[in-house]
């Protein structure tokens, strides 16, 4: 049995980039550990969803625990930091935001989990955190630093394949005049080009679990909603592959699975 440890910034982040590899690893009999840095309390919530007096951080913790179970996680670890909010927005002042955490202290917290689990593979984000979110960038910094301290070599940067996304958006725009009217993101600043990835994993067999995990994150349905309306083949085209860049990989490395 090998150990896959996935390090994420917020509840729900586990679904997009690593939900498939988590489920496939669990199905193959490996141990799967999810580490979540923040409480996600700065997330946007649909009006009327929370009950009177219900705490968003508590609700999102419950959601990620249930999502992790669907994705096959044996253990979920919460590092206990506050959600820093999006780049360019004011950082919450009273929540111990992850972006402002002392790097040595945060690295120590994560390194403790690594020492306990001795993972064969660790996933983090690319240096820009996929799309520039400060908590995602901090996951990269803390994750790589802790792995270095413990001498772990199999560190994989989960990221968005911007070329794949560009092709998908172009295809959908041609099929939908409504979609074509949206202001599309600047993909040059999102994820990595296809040529940067060392590891491309087909996770189509785990799409039912990924979709079920999306449904659990009700507080984030504003983000997931359009995807949940997709046909199975469309959802698989969008999320049926997960991409990684192995940290300090040998030039020319090409993998179709994580080394578990």
mmCIF file of C-alpha atoms in Angstrom:
data_model
loop_
_atom_site.group_PDB
_atom_site.id
_atom_site.type_symbol
_atom_site.label_atom_id
_atom_site.label_comp_id
_atom_site.label_asym_id
_atom_site.label_seq_id
_atom_site.Cartn_x
_atom_site.Cartn_y
_atom_site.Cartn_z
ATOM 1 C CA UNK A 1 0.000 0.000 0.000
ATOM 2 C CA UNK A 2 1.248 3.464 -0.947
ATOM 3 C CA UNK A 3 0.183 6.806 0.520
ATOM 4 C CA UNK A 4 -1.134 9.716 -1.569
ATOM 5 C CA UNK A 5 -1.309 13.031 0.299
ATOM 6 C CA UNK A 6 -3.084 15.959 -1.375
ATOM 7 C CA UNK A 7 -2.566 19.453 0.057
ATOM 8 C CA UNK A 8 -5.269 22.007 -0.757
ATOM 9 C CA UNK A 9 -6.115 25.562 0.210
ATOM 10 C CA UNK A 10 -9.894 25.492 0.768
ATOM 11 C CA UNK A 11 -12.773 23.058 1.118
ATOM 12 C CA UNK A 12 -13.889 22.153 -2.457
ATOM 13 C CA UNK A 13 -10.419 22.610 -4.025
ATOM 14 C CA UNK A 14 -9.845 18.888 -3.615
ATOM 15 C CA UNK A 15 -12.453 18.058 -6.260
ATOM 16 C CA UNK A 16 -11.134 19.814 -9.355
ATOM 17 C CA UNK A 17 -7.452 18.951 -9.630
ATOM 18 C CA UNK A 18 -7.064 15.799 -7.545
ATOM 19 C CA UNK A 19 -10.529 14.317 -6.990
ATOM 20 C CA UNK A 20 -9.940 11.736 -9.693
ATOM 21 C CA UNK A 21 -6.498 10.604 -8.589
ATOM 22 C CA UNK A 22 -7.726 10.395 -5.007
ATOM 23 C CA UNK A 23 -10.624 8.122 -5.948
ATOM 24 C CA UNK A 24 -8.496 5.964 -8.257
ATOM 25 C CA UNK A 25 -5.796 5.609 -5.600
ATOM 26 C CA UNK A 26 -8.374 4.565 -3.011
ATOM 27 C CA UNK A 27 -9.910 2.065 -5.433
ATOM 28 C CA UNK A 28 -6.446 0.566 -5.975
ATOM 29 C CA UNK A 29 -6.068 -0.012 -2.225
ATOM 30 C CA UNK A 30 -3.774 2.920 -1.399
ATOM 31 C CA UNK A 31 -4.095 5.223 1.600
ATOM 32 C CA UNK A 32 -5.381 8.693 0.709
ATOM 33 C CA UNK A 33 -4.883 11.740 2.947
ATOM 34 C CA UNK A 34 -6.364 15.195 2.354
ATOM 35 C CA UNK A 35 -4.840 18.242 4.059
ATOM 36 C CA UNK A 36 -6.834 21.501 3.958
ATOM 37 C CA UNK A 37 -5.064 24.713 4.894
ATOM 38 C CA UNK A 38 -7.992 27.081 5.533
ATOM 39 C CA UNK A 39 -11.595 27.160 6.707
ATOM 40 C CA UNK A 40 -12.960 28.644 3.464
ATOM 41 C CA UNK A 41 -14.879 31.271 5.432
ATOM 42 C CA UNK A 42 -14.284 33.999 2.827
ATOM 43 C CA UNK A 43 -16.188 32.076 0.153
ATOM 44 C CA UNK A 44 -19.338 33.423 -1.472
ATOM 45 C CA UNK A 45 -22.537 31.654 -0.426
ATOM 46 C CA UNK A 46 -25.918 31.639 -2.198
ATOM 47 C CA UNK A 47 -28.527 33.754 -0.429
ATOM 48 C CA UNK A 48 -30.689 31.804 1.992
ATOM 49 C CA UNK A 49 -28.539 28.670 2.022
ATOM 50 C CA UNK A 50 -27.171 29.010 5.545
ATOM 51 C CA UNK A 51 -29.567 28.533 8.435
ATOM 52 C CA UNK A 52 -29.958 31.465 10.873
ATOM 53 C CA UNK A 53 -26.819 31.584 12.987
ATOM 54 C CA UNK A 54 -25.070 28.859 11.006
ATOM 55 C CA UNK A 55 -21.309 29.357 10.750
ATOM 56 C CA UNK A 56 -19.904 29.157 7.219
ATOM 57 C CA UNK A 57 -16.575 27.694 8.343
ATOM 58 C CA UNK A 58 -18.352 24.894 10.215
ATOM 59 C CA UNK A 59 -20.595 24.207 7.215
ATOM 60 C CA UNK A 60 -17.667 24.051 4.809
ATOM 61 C CA UNK A 61 -15.741 21.750 7.137
ATOM 62 C CA UNK A 62 -18.672 19.344 7.092
ATOM 63 C CA UNK A 63 -18.868 19.567 3.297
ATOM 64 C CA UNK A 64 -15.193 18.787 2.780
ATOM 65 C CA UNK A 65 -15.330 15.869 5.221
ATOM 66 C CA UNK A 66 -18.210 14.337 3.244
ATOM 67 C CA UNK A 67 -16.590 15.121 -0.105
ATOM 68 C CA UNK A 68 -13.345 13.506 1.042
ATOM 69 C CA UNK A 69 -15.246 10.356 2.003
ATOM 70 C CA UNK A 70 -16.758 10.137 -1.489
ATOM 71 C CA UNK A 71 -13.297 10.616 -3.005
ATOM 72 C CA UNK A 72 -11.869 7.824 -0.869
ATOM 73 C CA UNK A 73 -9.843 9.751 1.715
ATOM 74 C CA UNK A 74 -8.846 7.804 4.809
ATOM 75 C CA UNK A 75 -7.938 10.938 6.752
ATOM 76 C CA UNK A 76 -8.692 14.673 6.527
ATOM 77 C CA UNK A 77 -6.382 17.119 8.304
ATOM 78 C CA UNK A 78 -7.322 20.770 8.843
ATOM 79 C CA UNK A 79 -4.299 23.015 9.419
ATOM 80 C CA UNK A 80 -6.558 25.596 11.063
ATOM 81 C CA UNK A 81 -5.834 28.800 9.137
ATOM 82 C CA UNK A 82 -8.354 31.377 8.014
ATOM 83 C CA UNK A 83 -9.347 31.944 4.399
ATOM 84 C CA UNK A 84 -7.372 34.916 3.038
ATOM 85 C CA UNK A 85 -9.881 35.862 0.346
ATOM 86 C CA UNK A 86 -9.122 36.482 -3.301
ATOM 87 C CA UNK A 87 -6.105 38.416 -4.555
ATOM 88 C CA UNK A 88 -6.869 42.125 -4.654
ATOM 89 C CA UNK A 89 -9.495 41.892 -1.916
ATOM 90 C CA UNK A 90 -8.929 43.033 1.685
ATOM 91 C CA UNK A 91 -7.501 40.258 3.829
ATOM 92 C CA UNK A 92 -9.830 39.355 6.731
ATOM 93 C CA UNK A 93 -8.304 40.869 9.846
ATOM 94 C CA UNK A 94 -9.362 38.434 12.568
ATOM 95 C CA UNK A 95 -9.095 34.959 11.089
ATOM 96 C CA UNK A 96 -5.357 34.137 11.132
ATOM 97 C CA UNK A 97 -5.280 34.227 7.309
ATOM 98 C CA UNK A 98 -3.051 31.670 5.665
ATOM 99 C CA UNK A 99 -1.430 34.190 3.328
ATOM 100 C CA UNK A 100 -0.023 36.048 6.368
ATOM 101 C CA UNK A 101 1.022 32.960 8.328
ATOM 102 C CA UNK A 102 4.609 32.721 9.479
ATOM 103 C CA UNK A 103 6.243 30.506 6.850
ATOM 104 C CA UNK A 104 8.305 28.533 9.355
ATOM 105 C CA UNK A 105 5.298 27.902 11.582
ATOM 106 C CA UNK A 106 3.028 26.871 8.695
ATOM 107 C CA UNK A 107 5.741 24.647 7.256
ATOM 108 C CA UNK A 108 6.114 23.008 10.651
ATOM 109 C CA UNK A 109 2.405 22.231 10.854
ATOM 110 C CA UNK A 110 2.396 20.606 7.432
ATOM 111 C CA UNK A 111 5.710 18.832 7.977
ATOM 112 C CA UNK A 112 4.242 17.198 11.088
ATOM 113 C CA UNK A 113 1.533 15.598 8.939
ATOM 114 C CA UNK A 114 4.107 14.505 6.363
ATOM 115 C CA UNK A 115 6.203 12.912 9.083
ATOM 116 C CA UNK A 116 3.158 11.034 10.394
ATOM 117 C CA UNK A 117 2.040 9.762 6.993
ATOM 118 C CA UNK A 118 5.357 9.321 5.119
ATOM 119 C CA UNK A 119 3.569 9.766 1.770
ATOM 120 C CA UNK A 120 4.836 8.246 -1.452
ATOM 121 C CA UNK A 121 3.321 11.147 -3.424
ATOM 122 C CA UNK A 122 2.468 14.693 -2.294
ATOM 123 C CA UNK A 123 0.427 17.084 -4.427
ATOM 124 C CA UNK A 124 0.560 20.868 -4.086
ATOM 125 C CA UNK A 125 -0.118 23.669 -6.600
ATOM 126 C CA UNK A 126 2.119 25.365 -9.142
ATOM 127 C CA UNK A 127 4.030 28.461 -7.915
ATOM 128 C CA UNK A 128 1.196 30.801 -8.995
ATOM 129 C CA UNK A 129 -1.393 28.663 -7.262
ATOM 130 C CA UNK A 130 -3.171 27.913 -10.516
ATOM 131 C CA UNK A 131 -4.768 31.323 -10.821
ATOM 132 C CA UNK A 132 -2.995 33.618 -8.385
ATOM 133 C CA UNK A 133 -5.031 33.009 -5.233
ATOM 134 C CA UNK A 134 -2.769 33.899 -2.286
ATOM 135 C CA UNK A 135 -3.767 30.830 -0.276
ATOM 136 C CA UNK A 136 -2.957 28.564 -3.232
ATOM 137 C CA UNK A 137 0.435 30.221 -3.646
ATOM 138 C CA UNK A 138 1.082 29.671 0.061
ATOM 139 C CA UNK A 139 0.186 25.975 -0.316
ATOM 140 C CA UNK A 140 2.933 25.697 -2.920
ATOM 141 C CA UNK A 141 5.476 27.499 -0.740
ATOM 142 C CA UNK A 142 4.636 25.589 2.435
ATOM 143 C CA UNK A 143 4.253 22.244 0.687
ATOM 144 C CA UNK A 144 7.536 22.343 -1.190
ATOM 145 C CA UNK A 145 9.412 23.664 1.828
ATOM 146 C CA UNK A 146 8.090 20.923 4.121
ATOM 147 C CA UNK A 147 8.804 18.216 1.542
ATOM 148 C CA UNK A 148 12.385 19.464 1.237
ATOM 149 C CA UNK A 149 12.831 19.340 5.002
ATOM 150 C CA UNK A 150 11.758 15.702 5.095
ATOM 151 C CA UNK A 151 13.645 14.714 1.958
ATOM 152 C CA UNK A 152 10.520 13.786 0.000
ATOM 153 C CA UNK A 153 11.098 13.722 -3.762
ATOM 154 C CA UNK A 154 7.731 12.770 -5.281
ATOM 155 C CA UNK A 155 6.106 16.203 -5.099
ATOM 156 C CA UNK A 156 3.609 16.995 -7.844
ATOM 157 C CA UNK A 157 2.240 20.419 -8.751
ATOM 158 C CA UNK A 158 -1.443 20.141 -9.650
ATOM 159 C CA UNK A 159 -2.447 22.806 -12.130
ATOM 160 C CA UNK A 160 -4.832 23.846 -14.892
ATOM 161 C CA UNK A 161 -3.885 22.960 -18.453
ATOM 162 C CA UNK A 162 -4.481 26.348 -20.035
ATOM 163 C CA UNK A 163 -4.236 25.004 -23.587
ATOM 164 C CA UNK A 164 -6.895 22.402 -22.857
ATOM 165 C CA UNK A 165 -9.089 25.056 -21.246
ATOM 166 C CA UNK A 166 -8.618 27.402 -24.189
ATOM 167 C CA UNK A 167 -9.677 24.678 -26.626
ATOM 168 C CA UNK A 168 -12.735 23.786 -24.542
ATOM 169 C CA UNK A 169 -13.840 27.407 -24.207
ATOM 170 C CA UNK A 170 -13.429 27.964 -27.923
ATOM 171 C CA UNK A 171 -15.521 24.892 -28.682
ATOM 172 C CA UNK A 172 -18.290 25.875 -26.276
ATOM 173 C CA UNK A 173 -18.302 29.479 -27.530
ATOM 174 C CA UNK A 174 -18.888 28.214 -31.063
ATOM 175 C CA UNK A 175 -21.812 26.108 -29.873
ATOM 176 C CA UNK A 176 -23.398 28.683 -27.553
ATOM 177 C CA UNK A 177 -23.994 32.344 -28.380
ATOM 178 C CA UNK A 178 -24.908 32.899 -24.718
ATOM 179 C CA UNK A 179 -21.482 31.662 -23.571
ATOM 180 C CA UNK A 180 -19.721 33.764 -26.203
ATOM 181 C CA UNK A 181 -21.096 36.919 -24.574
ATOM 182 C CA UNK A 182 -19.328 36.265 -21.259
ATOM 183 C CA UNK A 183 -16.095 38.049 -20.372
ATOM 184 C CA UNK A 184 -13.632 35.174 -20.579
ATOM 185 C CA UNK A 185 -10.603 35.028 -18.254
ATOM 186 C CA UNK A 186 -7.085 35.842 -19.380
ATOM 187 C CA UNK A 187 -5.843 32.293 -19.802
ATOM 188 C CA UNK A 188 -2.233 33.418 -20.209
ATOM 189 C CA UNK A 189 -2.201 33.953 -16.435
ATOM 190 C CA UNK A 190 -4.006 30.754 -15.481
ATOM 191 C CA UNK A 191 -2.365 27.376 -14.938
ATOM 192 C CA UNK A 192 0.454 26.108 -17.143
ATOM 193 C CA UNK A 193 0.846 25.377 -20.855
ATOM 194 C CA UNK A 194 0.383 21.776 -21.926
ATOM 195 C CA UNK A 195 4.107 21.444 -22.597
ATOM 196 C CA UNK A 196 4.927 22.095 -18.926
ATOM 197 C CA UNK A 197 3.210 19.005 -17.547
ATOM 198 C CA UNK A 198 5.087 15.806 -16.827
ATOM 199 C CA UNK A 199 2.111 13.752 -15.708
ATOM 200 C CA UNK A 200 -1.278 13.392 -17.377
ATOM 201 C CA UNK A 201 -3.766 11.130 -15.613
ATOM 202 C CA UNK A 202 -6.964 9.869 -17.217
ATOM 203 C CA UNK A 203 -9.545 9.930 -14.407
ATOM 204 C CA UNK A 204 -12.669 9.331 -16.505
ATOM 205 C CA UNK A 205 -13.403 6.236 -14.407
ATOM 206 C CA UNK A 206 -13.746 8.494 -11.348
ATOM 207 C CA UNK A 207 -16.119 11.072 -12.867
ATOM 208 C CA UNK A 208 -19.152 9.815 -10.951
ATOM 209 C CA UNK A 209 -17.279 10.381 -7.686
ATOM 210 C CA UNK A 210 -16.026 13.813 -8.779
ATOM 211 C CA UNK A 211 -19.541 14.923 -9.691
ATOM 212 C CA UNK A 212 -20.944 13.557 -6.418
ATOM 213 C CA UNK A 213 -18.272 15.491 -4.504
ATOM 214 C CA UNK A 214 -19.201 18.677 -6.365
ATOM 215 C CA UNK A 215 -22.824 18.233 -5.298
ATOM 216 C CA UNK A 216 -21.788 17.984 -1.644
ATOM 217 C CA UNK A 217 -20.248 21.467 -1.695
ATOM 218 C CA UNK A 218 -23.603 23.258 -1.611
ATOM 219 C CA UNK A 219 -22.082 26.498 -0.323
ATOM 220 C CA UNK A 220 -20.022 26.704 -3.517
ATOM 221 C CA UNK A 221 -22.821 25.797 -5.908
ATOM 222 C CA UNK A 222 -22.363 29.171 -7.591
ATOM 223 C CA UNK A 223 -18.990 27.913 -8.807
ATOM 224 C CA UNK A 224 -20.035 24.329 -9.528
ATOM 225 C CA UNK A 225 -23.567 24.943 -10.816
ATOM 226 C CA UNK A 226 -22.863 25.371 -14.547
ATOM 227 C CA UNK A 227 -20.719 22.234 -14.511
ATOM 228 C CA UNK A 228 -23.371 20.102 -12.842
ATOM 229 C CA UNK A 229 -25.690 20.813 -15.747
ATOM 230 C CA UNK A 230 -23.254 19.345 -18.258
ATOM 231 C CA UNK A 231 -23.858 16.049 -20.011
ATOM 232 C CA UNK A 232 -21.594 13.228 -18.811
ATOM 233 C CA UNK A 233 -19.392 13.399 -21.916
ATOM 234 C CA UNK A 234 -19.005 17.170 -21.562
ATOM 235 C CA UNK A 235 -18.131 16.880 -17.872
ATOM 236 C CA UNK A 236 -15.593 14.190 -18.678
ATOM 237 C CA UNK A 237 -14.065 16.322 -21.428
ATOM 238 C CA UNK A 238 -13.630 19.153 -18.939
ATOM 239 C CA UNK A 239 -12.584 17.239 -15.815
ATOM 240 C CA UNK A 240 -11.773 13.699 -16.915
ATOM 241 C CA UNK A 241 -8.032 14.405 -17.036
ATOM 242 C CA UNK A 242 -5.894 15.737 -14.194
ATOM 243 C CA UNK A 243 -2.526 17.354 -14.895
ATOM 244 C CA UNK A 244 0.611 17.553 -12.777
ATOM 245 C CA UNK A 245 4.175 18.784 -13.051
ATOM 246 C CA UNK A 246 6.629 16.757 -11.029
ATOM 247 C CA UNK A 247 8.803 19.013 -8.927
ATOM 248 C CA UNK A 248 12.455 18.883 -10.023
ATOM 249 C CA UNK A 249 11.650 16.286 -12.678
ATOM 250 C CA UNK A 250 14.226 14.948 -15.093
ATOM 251 C CA UNK A 251 13.933 16.613 -18.515
ATOM 252 C CA UNK A 252 11.593 14.758 -20.821
ATOM 253 C CA UNK A 253 9.714 12.883 -18.081
ATOM 254 C CA UNK A 254 6.323 11.646 -19.327
ATOM 255 C CA UNK A 255 3.973 9.826 -16.947
ATOM 256 C CA UNK A 256 0.388 8.605 -17.269
ATOM 257 C CA UNK A 257 -0.121 8.000 -13.563
ATOM 258 C CA UNK A 258 1.231 9.062 -10.200
ATOM 259 C CA UNK A 259 3.962 6.724 -8.873
ATOM 260 C CA UNK A 260 1.942 4.907 -6.238
#
